[in-house]
Amino acid sequence: MIKKLFLFAITGLLFFCAKAQSKKIDSLLNVIKVIKNDTALYSAYVELGNKLRANNPDTALYFHTQAKKIANKTQGVQGFLKESDVLWRIAADYFFKGDVEQSLKSYQESLDLVKPFFNDKDTAIQKKAKTIQVKALGGLANNYYTQRNYPKALEFYFKTLQIAQDIGNKKTQAINLGNIGLVYASQGSFSQSLEYHFKSLKINEEIQDKLGQAKNLGNIGSVYYRQNEYEKALTYYLKTLKISEEIENIPSQMEDLHNIGTVYFDQKKYAPALLYFVRALKISVETKNESNQLSNLCNIGNVYFAQKQYQNALPYYEKALKMSEEIQDETNEAISLSNLGAVYLNQNKYAQAETYLKKAVQIGEKLKTIYSLSDFYEHLFELYTRTHRYPDALEAYKKHIACRDSILSEENQKALVVKEMQYNYNKEEEKQRAEQLIKDTQNNNEKHQQRLTIYVVICFSVFLLIVVLVILKNLRISKKKSHIINLQKREVERQKHLVEEKNKDITDSINYAKHLQESILPDIEEINQYAANFVLYQPKDIVAGDFYFFRNLSPYEYLIAVADCTGHGVPGALTSVVCSQKLHEVIDKGITQPAHILTEVNKEVKKVFRKKLNDGMDITLLKINTQTNSLFFAGANRPLVTVYQQELIEYKGVKSAIGHSSLSDEAFTQQELSLAPGTMLYLFSDGYADQFGGPKNKKLSTKKLKETLQEASTMDLTKQKEFLQHFFADYKGIYEQVDDVCVVGIRV
């Protein structure tokens, strides 16, 4: 989901109710048929073009061209003013068509035509000329902004702002202050961006421009969003929505609802995110806005997908696919195909997943959309890995990496272009300043020559020569210093880029390690088929040393465990993958009693880690028979806790870790328990109890954990998980999580 910033265009963006606008256009078309007066016809053509520009720029261009023909026939100053006024409107039509070259040309023609009237003695003519100048300069700035020529865009926005201040046009001042804020945000200068957005907001509040206020508040929210300050972003987006609803601006409401939903989604607050996306979808359906319908269908699907509610996500992705095919939007068609492929992949429906993903890749390759292709190939890599098609997996992974490298290269090239434009602009500006200084000095010299004697002229000429030499010398020194500074800056930027690339590669590798580690964790839905349960799994880092384990032995008998491997992060994750694999290998040999399993795993882990370990794997392992309600328990450094009718009992395992050099090969025994229906079983690592926090920043402790489990035991399983999560978060408070956390609860 992509955040969008509003663009305050000097040419005027259209915000209207589609039905009312259509009636206005029909009315104007009827008026044109009966008008005989050129002045009235000119005004009608201009207004028609303005109203059609946003949705039909070609037709708008036609009507504005007709207005220009009438202006060409008008004599005198008014003819020139009318022609220059319609020229900037034609330029705006080209801007909306995407014809940047013709748009820039027409804006410049408008400026050239109106320039002689900037200092006209008639103040009304002068003000009209300045107003046209503001429109044309603002339009040029908009073109430069869309081309990412940010230095040039700032230059023209500041020029427009100065003229708007000179003629006292508050609305135009607010628009340009907002545009300057947008440019600074695009450059990553967020503090400056906020400064200008707030200046714009202040003026819009003074002139009571509600639509302008809504756009300001939305842009402020977007700046905070880009800095990951989600609560501040949410505050401003909600203010924007309130105003949009007050003024009944439907397009703004859709944008605001989308932005609010996106913030909640990024905060993983899926319930409110879903609420706002559904509201946005409803409005887009009512207004028949197909592009927004498509966007919100995908957003709703994404919310369900993020919660692993794949069956709920499926119909929304299917609707998005159907709509993208109907409106011939191949980019979103490919994304929808990929989304469906990802759903089927997570449902283990590999054939269907492959069909959709291959179609997505085919369209992506056709359109050369490398950002999407990178994701498509990553999904295919995961599919082929799961289905053990390793040559295909390797090929998909290579293409994923190639797309990712291409994206990095493209982004670097864009950054270099922006820096080059900034450098050329600064260089040209210094040159113009030097030339202007010389011209000013020469003009002053000419005035003196008219009044002074030949002797004074000669003396002054010598003096002028000295001044010029000093200026040239200073320019050379300045240029040399500037060159040195630029070289140093480039080196700093190069080193920064290298560090960022290395950090990204490391993070990508760890994230992929997370993906691999997650593949060893059992499917919660499979556990649900055997026992009512909850799993609270909260790693400290991207990857974890804790893991939970499940293996079904028969339709009524299964093994379940919680394990804590040495450390957390990458070392713990490596150990966890080894230990999980060894558990499966031992069980595959037909060994199903917990004590015997741990004995064999202990031997196998020692073989893998040939050097002596001072740590290893702590584990609680249970074998449960659902027909007889019997349980066999064995543990290494971790207990089993049972709670029945508020009575808590703790069963302890051996006091050593799997793989520890001091643990003998025959150290494990097991306990057999008969369980009453409704008994709660708790398996947990030490991360929950070892967390520091509370008012005195002390360890939570195992005693407090057991009290908490005893309190939670009477709740339903979903409430138990939420209770434990909230209690842990409240106790941790502002302090850092110290270890991985894993708690599994089972109700017999």
PDB file of N, CA and C in Angstrom, residues 40 88 91 152 181 209 253 264 313 325 359 363 384 407 427 496 555 678 727:
ATOM      1  N   ALA A  40     -18.306  36.676 -24.093  1.00  0.00           N
ATOM      2  CA  ALA A  40     -19.009  35.634 -23.329  1.00  0.00           C
ATOM      3  C   ALA A  40     -18.598  34.246 -23.797  1.00  0.00           C
ATOM      4  N   TRP A  88      -1.476  29.821 -20.350  1.00  0.00           N
ATOM      5  CA  TRP A  88      -1.070  29.023 -19.177  1.00  0.00           C
ATOM      6  C   TRP A  88      -2.081  27.897 -18.904  1.00  0.00           C
ATOM      7  N   ALA A  91      -1.135  25.183 -21.210  1.00  0.00           N
ATOM      8  CA  ALA A  91       0.040  24.512 -20.633  1.00  0.00           C
ATOM      9  C   ALA A  91      -0.380  23.520 -19.553  1.00  0.00           C
ATOM     10  N   LYS A 152      15.131  23.155  -9.160  1.00  0.00           N
ATOM     11  CA  LYS A 152      14.432  24.049 -10.081  1.00  0.00           C
ATOM     12  C   LYS A 152      12.990  24.283  -9.605  1.00  0.00           C
ATOM     13  N   GLY A 181       6.689  22.689   0.890  1.00  0.00           N
ATOM     14  CA  GLY A 181       6.741  21.602   1.873  1.00  0.00           C
ATOM     15  C   GLY A 181       6.813  20.237   1.218  1.00  0.00           C
ATOM     16  N   ASP A 209     -10.203  28.540   4.514  1.00  0.00           N
ATOM     17  CA  ASP A 209     -10.240  27.615   3.374  1.00  0.00           C
ATOM     18  C   ASP A 209     -10.185  26.188   3.923  1.00  0.00           C
ATOM     19  N   GLN A 253     -12.149  12.160   1.150  1.00  0.00           N
ATOM     20  CA  GLN A 253     -12.544  11.161   2.152  1.00  0.00           C
ATOM     21  C   GLN A 253     -11.950   9.797   1.826  1.00  0.00           C
ATOM     22  N   TYR A 264      -2.895   2.069  10.575  1.00  0.00           N
ATOM     23  CA  TYR A 264      -3.280   0.975  11.475  1.00  0.00           C
ATOM     24  C   TYR A 264      -2.676  -0.351  11.006  1.00  0.00           C
ATOM     25  N   ALA A 313      -9.096 -13.800   2.848  1.00  0.00           N
ATOM     26  CA  ALA A 313      -8.377 -12.936   1.901  1.00  0.00           C
ATOM     27  C   ALA A 313      -8.714 -13.305   0.452  1.00  0.00           C
ATOM     28  N   GLU A 325      -8.641  -7.062 -14.685  1.00  0.00           N
ATOM     29  CA  GLU A 325      -8.798  -7.587 -16.045  1.00  0.00           C
ATOM     30  C   GLU A 325      -9.833  -6.777 -16.824  1.00  0.00           C
ATOM     31  N   LYS A 359       1.676 -16.868 -14.059  1.00  0.00           N
ATOM     32  CA  LYS A 359       0.964 -15.829 -14.825  1.00  0.00           C
ATOM     33  C   LYS A 359       1.423 -14.441 -14.398  1.00  0.00           C
ATOM     34  N   ILE A 363       3.305 -11.549 -16.903  1.00  0.00           N
ATOM     35  CA  ILE A 363       2.896 -10.149 -17.099  1.00  0.00           C
ATOM     36  C   ILE A 363       3.987  -9.206 -16.605  1.00  0.00           C
ATOM     37  N   TYR A 384       8.990 -23.587  -4.829  1.00  0.00           N
ATOM     38  CA  TYR A 384       9.856 -24.664  -5.308  1.00  0.00           C
ATOM     39  C   TYR A 384      10.661 -25.290  -4.161  1.00  0.00           C
ATOM     40  N   ILE A 407      16.790  -2.946  -8.845  1.00  0.00           N
ATOM     41  CA  ILE A 407      16.077  -1.894  -8.103  1.00  0.00           C
ATOM     42  C   ILE A 407      17.072  -0.987  -7.401  1.00  0.00           C
ATOM     43  N   LYS A 427      25.988  25.641  -9.654  1.00  0.00           N
ATOM     44  CA  LYS A 427      27.052  26.176 -10.499  1.00  0.00           C
ATOM     45  C   LYS A 427      26.521  27.313 -11.379  1.00  0.00           C
ATOM     46  N   LYS A 496      28.830   6.194   2.812  1.00  0.00           N
ATOM     47  CA  LYS A 496      27.516   5.996   3.420  1.00  0.00           C
ATOM     48  C   LYS A 496      26.720   4.961   2.630  1.00  0.00           C
ATOM     49  N   PRO A 555      -4.206 -40.737  15.223  1.00  0.00           N
ATOM     50  CA  PRO A 555      -5.350 -39.806  15.297  1.00  0.00           C
ATOM     51  C   PRO A 555      -5.680 -39.355  16.727  1.00  0.00           C
ATOM     52  N   GLY A 678     -10.516 -30.643  31.431  1.00  0.00           N
ATOM     53  CA  GLY A 678     -10.477 -29.229  31.799  1.00  0.00           C
ATOM     54  C   GLY A 678      -9.142 -28.790  32.375  1.00  0.00           C
ATOM     55  N   PHE A 727      -0.045  -8.571  29.999  1.00  0.00           N
ATOM     56  CA  PHE A 727       0.681  -8.549  31.270  1.00  0.00           C
ATOM     57  C   PHE A 727       2.182  -8.393  31.009  1.00  0.00           C
TER      58      PHE A 727
END
